[in-house]
Amino acid sequence: MGLRANVILVCLLLPCLLCCGCRTAGFDIEELGFVQISAFDRTDDGLIQVSVQIAKPFAITSSAGPPIDEKPYWTVSSTGQTCYQAIRNLSTQSPRIIFWGHNRLTLLGENMAKSGVSEVLDLLQRNHEVRSSMDVMSVRNASIDEVMATMFELERQPVKGFFGLLWSIQRRNSTSFPQSVLELSRKIETEGMEPVIPSVEVVNRSDEETAAPGQLREEVVMDSVRINGMAAFKEDKLVGWLADRESRGVLWVLGKAQRGILVIRDPRDDNNLISIRIGASSSKIVPEIVDDRPVIRVVVEAEGDPLEIDGDASFLHHPEIWASMERRMAAVIRNEIQMALTAGQQQFQSDIFGFGRAFYSKYPHEWQLIKDNWDNIFPTLEVQLDIIANLKEPGLTVEGVRQAQ
Amino acid sequence: MRRYLRTGQRQLLQSPSSDVPMKDEIRLNLTENENQIRTAFGYSTDLVIRKVKFGAYIDTKLLIVHIDGLVNNNGISESVIKPITLLSDWPPLTDPAPAQIFAQLKNRLITNSELTEVGRIEDLLSEVCFGNTAILVEGHNVALIADLKGWKERNIEASTTEPALHGPKESFVETMRTNTSMIRRHIRDPRLRIEERTIGAIGRTSIAIVYISGIARDSIVQEVRNRIDRISIDSIQSSGMLEEFIEDSPFSLFPTIARTERVDRTLSTLLEGRIVIMTEGTPFSLIVPCNIFMFISSPDDYYENSLIGSLLRFLRIFLFLISLMLPGMYVAATAFHPEMIPTPLALAIAAQREGLPFPALFEALLLAISFEALQEASIRAPLVFSATVSILGILVLGQITVQAGLVSPFMVIVIAITGIASMALPSFSMSISIRVLRFALLILGGILGLYGVIWGMAALLIHTATLRSFGVPYSEPIMPLGISGLGDSQVRISQWLKRKRPTLVSGINKTRQAAGQKPSPPTPEEKKASAKEEES
Amino acid sequence: MNFVNKEKISGYQLFSLLLISRLVSASLLNPTFNLIKTPALSWVNEIIAGILAIALVGVIVYLGQKFPDKTIIGYAQILLGSVTGKILGVFLVLSFFLVAATDMRILGETLITTILPEIPILVFIITTLILVAWLSRSGLEANGRVAGFLMPMMIILLLLIGALACICSISDFSYLSPFFLPEGPRELILPTCSSLSSYAHFLVLGMIIPFVNVPSKSMPISIGSILMVAFLLTLQSLIVTAFFGPLMNTLTFPTFVLAQNITLGDFFERFEVMIAVLWNVSAGIKAALFLWAAAVGLAEILNLKRYDPLIYVLGALLVPISMLSYDGLMDVINVLTGSMIVFTISFVLFILLTLLIAFETRKYIEGRDSNGAQG
């Protein structure tokens, strides 16, 4: 490698650098509008509406600066014939280049969900900027604009609020479960399995809340959002809503109900209620073929700890009462799963439990015969439930506060 | 030494005073000789020529020639003048012929240990220039040269450029002989070879090639000799000039010759089979062949636990990469790949950059250049200005530029981290090349994004893969993979594990030490044996 | 052959070169995935292709070891005669050149599709080509060193991403069952051939073997590298299937998207840039290897004393060739999943069978002659 070769290299390199020097891509990070939440819906006249919340970096308080009394985001929406056109139409309103690389949450409007979400999913996966690991939620009983307009009392950036909700629902209640765009589209593509995604609705607090007597209402009560169960899809179309307990039923079957509270009645006194915290659970879907008919057996094993005992707690010393409590816990779980099965099989006729997939895994040859007919088989599919419930720890106290007799 | 002077150099030597017939033999006539010497030196005032008589009874004159300041005056009077003037009378010479006097001087009178003869004026002059003392005898055409050098030299002090917390403090000084003696004092084996060369027709600097025969590879030693002998120059003032003449790729930004001021470091490299080149007048030794890991290792690595030494090296490799790539990566990420930055950080950066006048690349260049200026100023500025420099640096660069909205605080942080990282590297010659390369990567990152940074890194990788130091691959234990060298590259394994010397560097003698020297508490059998000994 | 003995690479470097040049054509743009019909069994074809590749490479190395100081073009001239051998050599050089051109084009297409869509593809091709030409001009030795340096990093990174993908909540290993092919074993043929056609690039071994410092080791090392590659590719198929399920055969850059979706502690995200970057460098190594092979081959055909001047010429030619031979990413994928498979496999089989038959015939005739002479 002599000097001459180096000179040749430099001569080759310089024009390259010069031609990139006048690149058209010149943007800097402060010229970008970071999309934080995006929402897609279909308007009544068939156009696609896109709403995005774009972060206002200068309005996000840092730890050092004084608190800024300004919304740290800007909500803007636009319409177009396709999703991408709608997104590009946003740029007529946004002075900053809209950047999707930090978008972590997307909301699907009800109209959009009902008419099919595949084009949104395609857009989100085809674009290299977008991460397909972002969470997806479905909006229930509200327009996307209403959801996007709500503010969180505890979070300045709504995206953090939504993530907080998803996090707490997964860790505390198990009435819903976060799903990413990738998981949603994967389930749409999977044979014998239909997707469920969390659904979000607006709580209109200004209506329900009245000023308590003797108290001045100082704060303006804002609408807030809450996550309410899940949305059941069939292929890429929304077919219905699952309430909180129904969606937990689905999660029991999927083995994802890991947290939450079950309320059972005291085995000795039906008036007393006992709260049980779900500790861990596992599920197994066992497909069987009985008399040439597909039958599904779902085995759910759940653990729980009694956390609140309403009434006499002395029974904790009695194993037989302990056992009957476990039976009651199993019954509650069975009840929840039954509700979910009814919703899935009768109401929506959508295999949100993945029974078909379980069949395919175990009986691939038979599945080839029934897969085209699965939509007809599924609603009348016989599902046997085996629930095994275990109670574990009584908490910090053995016997609680004695009630006055 | 003189035999290494080649004809080209002789010509150079003669050119300045070609009117003097210096090719001449020494004359018989002492006055002629004296005139010749004086003319050759152009009546320089530091030339001392003393005429003495050989004893009280013989009239033959002797000429003692030396240069003031280069000789040990005491030594001259004790071992030359005193014997000639006081002791030459007894026993009386049977035949006071010049040859007899000369023999008497050589064999009996002059008590200096190193004594040679020269027959030509030219050689005599050069010996005198080296600080030796010449003694001429009237009527005899051979001169005696006595080595009575002696001059002021700096004391041996602790190293200032490569400080180490533990370990020996001594470092080299400007006098080569002192330096070689320091090496010899620690390697007491005749296999330690010190070969000397004189480079420079006018400066005539002494250069020593130091190596351990058998441990150093002969072919590499020969290569060093060849490269040094090839130099034909008027003078070499420091080892830096020598480096430029002998390095493998003069246009590479990476140093292919390691320098050190520390004696312990020199010794350990000698024992690895490397060759040390010392230059008269430079308190640094040059180490060849070297590899890239010698620039991230510090003597302290060897004086601490090997685990800590290894972790420190990993830290330095990390800092090496940080100081090379961080500004480029930062600019590439903010300008091309904002999705790479975690969301809160991206928003914070965007908020800080709000309203800044420059794009990220120029912002980074501005700060980086100011940082370089600050660094340069703090090295070059006289000590009295150092307070001014640091106040200006802290206030103006650190604070006011941010307050004035010229640069963002994040960029200041990035440049500061880069600066600290580059200063944490033990080798200045490496960190100075990183400083240059950092700018290249910064510009590449600003033009082509992360691809540009990686392009630059790939180019560096290819460059280091092809680079050689005296024929040995520069990135040696890694590219190509050398298992025995790996123990002292990114990691530093325990001393008792280092059984072999680096394969590509060392000669026939490759084994460093015996196996199985891992220290351990005494086994039960050993305990029993020692207990028995105590009893008896 | 005066340049054969100048450079030597070690077994480790051979291993790294082979591993990198095969993994490059699978770790980002993996057309094999697009041919898969049943994602659950996507790993099977990688294993079959690996086994077939061992046979393929076995023949190449076997022939190479019979002529330890000759490249494949060198011994082709001995076995088939000078003219026929040279014609075969020209085809070989063209194929090496084409592989390098395709590699460069894929590299450019990947970069503009995944990370930097604003910059024209020509910039990437030219800038990378500068490095490629430099590396391949520095010789096989330098290339081997760089490959030896990057190979462990590449494997560690792939394994790290695999491990992170496995613990990621998105992964669902139930997608790996059942062991069932709806359309029967013939489903496997096309993906297996596609994977095998990437292994067919190992024909370049014929050029490398004379440069290996211990020629007898080249057989175990080549087979070892195939086993390692097959292991990594199988692992990749398993993880990609678990991650994407039925979507795995619809993606153009599955590993890239996979890396996009995994996080480490919610903070270290966006591994895809690291993947793209490492892949980029590896693609450069592969292109440099094939450019080097083409230059050495051409020098040998033309009986030149040195090959390095040819590298700049061929390197400059790579730009227009790689730009003109494909229309765009879709065209690249179409070609790689279609005509390229047929072409590569039949070409390699033709070359190897011709040489093998010629060699065996020669050996037989020589054996008979010597027997005849004795009798």
Coordinates of C-alpha atoms in Angstrom, one line a residue, chain B residues 188-504:
Chain B
R188 CA 22.7 -8.9 34.4
D189 CA 23.3 -11.2 31.6
P190 CA 25.9 -11.1 28.8
R191 CA 23.1 -11.9 26.4
L192 CA 21.9 -8.3 26.7
R193 CA 23.4 -6.8 23.7
I194 CA 24.0 -3.1 23.2
E195 CA 25.1 -2.2 19.7
E196 CA 26.0 1.3 19.0
R197 CA 25.8 3.3 15.8
T198 CA 26.6 6.9 15.0
I199 CA 24.1 8.7 12.9
G200 CA 24.5 12.1 11.3
A201 CA 27.6 13.3 9.6
I202 CA 27.7 16.5 11.6
G203 CA 25.7 15.8 14.7
R204 CA 27.1 12.3 15.0
T205 CA 24.5 11.2 17.5
S206 CA 25.1 7.9 19.1
I207 CA 22.3 5.4 18.8
A208 CA 22.1 2.1 20.7
I209 CA 20.2 -1.0 19.6
V210 CA 19.5 -2.9 22.8
Y211 CA 18.2 -6.4 22.7
I212 CA 18.6 -9.8 24.4
S213 CA 20.2 -12.2 22.1
G214 CA 18.2 -15.4 21.7
I215 CA 15.0 -13.8 23.0
A216 CA 14.8 -11.2 20.3
R217 CA 14.3 -12.6 16.8
D218 CA 17.4 -12.3 14.7
S219 CA 15.6 -11.3 11.6
I220 CA 13.9 -8.4 13.3
V221 CA 17.3 -7.3 14.9
Q222 CA 18.8 -7.4 11.4
E223 CA 15.9 -5.4 10.1
V224 CA 16.5 -2.7 12.7
R225 CA 20.2 -2.6 11.9
N226 CA 19.5 -2.3 8.2
R227 CA 17.0 0.5 8.7
I228 CA 19.3 2.5 11.0
D229 CA 22.3 2.0 8.7
R230 CA 20.3 3.2 5.8
I231 CA 20.0 6.7 7.3
S232 CA 22.2 9.3 5.8
I233 CA 21.6 12.7 7.3
D234 CA 23.6 15.5 8.7
S235 CA 22.2 15.3 12.2
I236 CA 19.6 13.6 14.4
Q237 CA 18.5 15.7 17.3
S238 CA 16.0 13.4 19.0
S239 CA 14.5 10.0 18.7
G240 CA 11.5 11.5 17.1
M241 CA 13.5 12.2 14.0
L242 CA 14.9 8.7 14.1
E243 CA 11.4 7.3 14.2
E244 CA 10.5 9.0 11.0
F245 CA 13.4 7.4 9.2
I246 CA 12.7 3.8 10.4
E247 CA 9.0 3.4 10.8
D248 CA 7.0 1.1 8.5
S249 CA 4.3 3.3 7.2
P250 CA 5.1 7.0 7.5
F251 CA 1.6 8.1 6.5
S252 CA -0.2 6.0 9.1
L253 CA -1.7 8.0 11.9
F254 CA -1.1 5.1 14.3
P255 CA 2.3 5.1 16.0
T256 CA 4.1 2.0 14.9
I257 CA 7.0 2.6 17.3
A258 CA 6.3 2.7 21.0
R259 CA 8.1 5.2 23.2
T260 CA 8.7 5.0 26.8
E261 CA 10.5 7.0 29.4
R262 CA 10.2 4.3 32.0
V263 CA 13.0 1.8 32.7
D264 CA 10.7 -1.0 33.9
R265 CA 8.6 -0.8 30.8
T266 CA 11.7 -1.0 28.6
L267 CA 12.9 -4.0 30.6
S268 CA 9.7 -5.9 30.2
T269 CA 9.5 -5.3 26.5
L270 CA 13.2 -6.5 26.2
L271 CA 12.2 -9.7 27.9
E272 CA 9.3 -10.1 25.5
G273 CA 11.9 -10.2 22.7
R274 CA 11.4 -6.7 21.5
I275 CA 14.2 -4.4 20.6
V276 CA 14.9 -1.0 22.2
I277 CA 16.5 1.8 20.4
M278 CA 18.1 4.6 22.5
T279 CA 19.2 7.9 21.2
E280 CA 21.8 10.1 22.8
G281 CA 20.1 13.3 24.0
T282 CA 16.5 11.8 24.2
P283 CA 15.2 10.5 27.5
F284 CA 12.9 8.1 25.7
S285 CA 13.6 4.7 24.4
L286 CA 11.9 3.4 21.2
I287 CA 10.4 0.0 21.3
V288 CA 10.0 -2.1 18.1
P289 CA 8.2 -4.0 17.0
C290 CA 5.1 -2.8 18.8
N291 CA 1.5 -3.7 18.7
I292 CA -1.6 -1.6 19.3
F293 CA -2.1 -3.0 22.8
M294 CA 1.1 -1.6 24.0
F295 CA -0.5 1.8 23.7
I296 CA -3.4 1.0 26.0
S297 CA -1.3 -0.8 28.6
S298 CA 0.2 1.0 31.5
P299 CA 2.9 -0.2 34.0
D300 CA 0.4 -0.1 36.7
D301 CA -1.4 -3.0 35.1
Y302 CA 1.5 -5.2 36.1
Y303 CA 1.8 -3.9 39.7
E304 CA -1.8 -4.6 40.5
N305 CA -3.8 -7.8 40.7
S306 CA -4.2 -9.3 37.2
L307 CA -8.0 -9.1 37.4
I308 CA -7.8 -5.4 38.1
G309 CA -5.2 -5.0 35.4
S310 CA -7.4 -6.7 32.9
L311 CA -10.5 -4.7 33.9
L312 CA -8.4 -1.5 33.6
R313 CA -7.5 -2.6 30.1
F314 CA -11.1 -3.2 29.2
L315 CA -11.9 0.2 30.5
R316 CA -9.2 1.7 28.4
I317 CA -10.4 -0.1 25.3
F318 CA -13.8 1.2 26.0
L319 CA -12.4 4.7 26.5
F320 CA -10.4 4.3 23.3
L321 CA -13.6 3.6 21.4
I322 CA -15.5 6.4 23.2
S323 CA -12.9 9.0 22.5
L324 CA -12.8 7.9 18.9
M325 CA -16.4 7.5 18.1
L326 CA -18.6 9.3 20.6
P327 CA -18.9 12.7 18.9
G328 CA -19.4 11.0 15.5
M329 CA -22.0 8.6 16.9
Y330 CA -23.8 11.4 18.7
V331 CA -24.0 13.6 15.6
A332 CA -25.0 10.6 13.5
A333 CA -27.7 9.6 16.0
T334 CA -29.2 13.0 16.4
A335 CA -29.1 13.9 12.7
F336 CA -29.8 10.5 11.1
H337 CA -31.1 8.0 13.5
P338 CA -33.2 9.6 16.2
E339 CA -35.0 6.3 16.6
M340 CA -31.8 4.9 18.2
I341 CA -32.0 7.3 21.1
P342 CA -34.3 6.3 24.0
T343 CA -37.5 8.4 23.8
P344 CA -37.0 10.6 26.9
L345 CA -33.4 11.3 25.9
A346 CA -34.4 12.1 22.4
L347 CA -37.0 14.6 23.6
A348 CA -34.5 16.1 26.0
I349 CA -31.9 16.5 23.2
A350 CA -34.5 18.0 20.9
A351 CA -35.6 20.4 23.6
Q352 CA -32.1 21.6 24.2
R353 CA -31.3 22.0 20.6
E354 CA -34.4 24.2 20.1
G355 CA -33.3 27.4 18.6
L356 CA -29.6 26.6 18.2
P357 CA -28.1 28.3 15.2
F358 CA -25.9 25.4 13.9
P359 CA -26.7 21.9 12.7
A360 CA -25.4 19.2 14.9
L361 CA -22.3 18.6 12.8
F362 CA -21.1 22.2 13.0
E363 CA -22.0 22.5 16.6
A364 CA -19.9 19.4 17.3
L365 CA -17.0 20.7 15.2
L366 CA -17.1 24.1 16.9
L367 CA -16.9 22.6 20.4
A368 CA -14.4 20.0 19.4
I369 CA -12.1 22.5 17.9
S370 CA -12.4 24.8 20.9
F371 CA -11.6 21.8 23.1
E372 CA -8.5 21.1 21.0
A373 CA -7.5 24.7 21.3
L374 CA -7.9 24.6 25.0
Q375 CA -5.9 21.4 25.3
E376 CA -3.2 22.8 23.1
A377 CA -3.1 26.1 25.0
S378 CA -2.9 24.3 28.4
I379 CA 0.2 22.4 27.2
R380 CA 1.9 25.3 25.4
A381 CA 1.0 28.3 27.4
P382 CA 3.7 29.4 29.9
L383 CA 2.9 28.4 33.5
V384 CA 1.9 32.0 34.4
F385 CA -1.0 31.9 31.9
S386 CA -2.4 28.6 33.0
A387 CA -4.9 30.2 35.4
T388 CA -6.1 32.4 32.5
V389 CA -6.5 29.4 30.2
S390 CA -8.4 27.4 32.7
I391 CA -10.7 30.2 33.6
L392 CA -11.4 31.0 30.0
G393 CA -11.9 27.4 29.3
I394 CA -14.3 26.7 32.1
L395 CA -16.3 29.9 31.9
V396 CA -16.4 30.6 28.2
L397 CA -16.5 27.1 26.8
G398 CA -18.4 25.4 29.5
Q399 CA -20.9 27.9 30.5
I400 CA -21.3 31.0 28.4
T401 CA -21.6 29.1 25.1
V402 CA -24.5 27.2 26.5
Q403 CA -26.1 30.2 28.1
A404 CA -25.6 32.2 24.9
G405 CA -27.5 29.5 23.0
L406 CA -24.6 28.6 20.8
V407 CA -24.3 25.0 21.7
S408 CA -26.4 22.6 23.6
P409 CA -25.4 21.3 27.1
F410 CA -25.6 17.7 25.7
M411 CA -22.9 18.5 23.2
V412 CA -20.7 20.0 25.9
I413 CA -21.2 16.8 27.9
V414 CA -20.3 14.7 24.8
I415 CA -17.2 16.6 24.0
A416 CA -16.1 16.7 27.7
I417 CA -16.5 12.9 28.0
T418 CA -14.6 12.5 24.8
G419 CA -11.8 14.7 26.1
I420 CA -11.6 12.9 29.5
A421 CA -11.6 9.5 27.7
S422 CA -8.8 10.5 25.4
M423 CA -6.7 11.8 28.4
A424 CA -7.2 8.5 30.2
L425 CA -5.2 6.7 27.6
P426 CA -1.7 6.1 28.8
S427 CA 0.0 6.8 25.5
F428 CA 0.1 10.3 24.2
S429 CA 1.2 9.3 20.8
M430 CA -1.9 7.2 20.5
S431 CA -4.3 9.7 22.0
I432 CA -3.0 12.4 19.6
S433 CA -3.8 10.2 16.6
I434 CA -7.2 9.5 18.0
R435 CA -7.7 13.3 18.2
V436 CA -7.2 13.5 14.5
L437 CA -9.3 10.4 13.7
R438 CA -12.1 11.6 15.9
F439 CA -12.6 14.6 13.6
A440 CA -12.6 12.3 10.5
L441 CA -15.3 10.1 12.1
L442 CA -17.2 13.2 13.2
I443 CA -17.4 14.5 9.7
L444 CA -18.2 11.1 8.3
G445 CA -21.0 10.7 10.9
G446 CA -22.4 14.1 10.1
I447 CA -22.4 13.4 6.3
L448 CA -23.4 9.7 6.1
G449 CA -24.8 9.0 9.6
L450 CA -24.0 5.8 11.4
Y451 CA -23.0 4.3 8.1
G452 CA -20.3 6.9 7.8
V453 CA -19.0 6.2 11.3
I454 CA -18.8 2.5 10.6
W455 CA -17.3 3.2 7.3
G456 CA -14.5 5.0 9.1
M457 CA -14.1 2.3 11.7
A458 CA -14.0 -0.3 9.0
A459 CA -11.3 1.7 7.2
L460 CA -9.4 1.9 10.5
L461 CA -9.8 -1.9 10.9
I462 CA -8.5 -2.6 7.5
H463 CA -5.7 -0.2 8.0
T464 CA -4.6 -1.7 11.3
A465 CA -5.0 -5.2 9.8
T466 CA -2.5 -4.3 7.1
L467 CA -0.2 -2.2 9.2
R468 CA 3.1 -3.8 10.3
S469 CA 5.7 -2.7 12.8
F470 CA 9.1 -4.0 11.7
G471 CA 7.4 -6.8 9.8
V472 CA 5.3 -7.9 12.7
P473 CA 1.5 -7.3 12.3
Y474 CA 0.5 -4.3 14.3
S475 CA -2.7 -5.7 15.8
E476 CA -0.8 -8.9 16.4
P477 CA -2.5 -11.0 19.1
I478 CA -5.9 -10.3 17.7
M479 CA -5.3 -10.0 14.0
P480 CA -3.9 -12.6 13.3
L481 CA -4.9 -14.5 16.4
G482 CA -1.9 -15.4 18.5
I483 CA -2.9 -17.5 21.5
S484 CA 0.3 -16.9 23.4
G485 CA 0.1 -13.2 22.9
L486 CA -3.5 -12.9 24.0
G487 CA -2.6 -13.2 27.6
D488 CA -1.1 -9.7 27.5
S489 CA -3.3 -7.8 25.2
Q490 CA -6.9 -6.9 26.1
V491 CA -6.5 -8.8 29.3
R492 CA -3.5 -9.2 31.5
I493 CA -3.2 -12.7 32.9
S494 CA -1.4 -13.5 36.0
Q495 CA 2.4 -13.6 35.9
W496 CA 2.5 -17.3 36.7
L497 CA 0.3 -18.0 33.7
K498 CA 2.5 -16.1 31.2
R499 CA 4.6 -19.1 30.1
K500 CA 5.4 -18.0 26.6
R501 CA 6.7 -14.9 25.0
P502 CA 4.7 -13.4 22.0
T503 CA 5.2 -15.9 19.2
L504 CA 5.6 -13.5 16.3

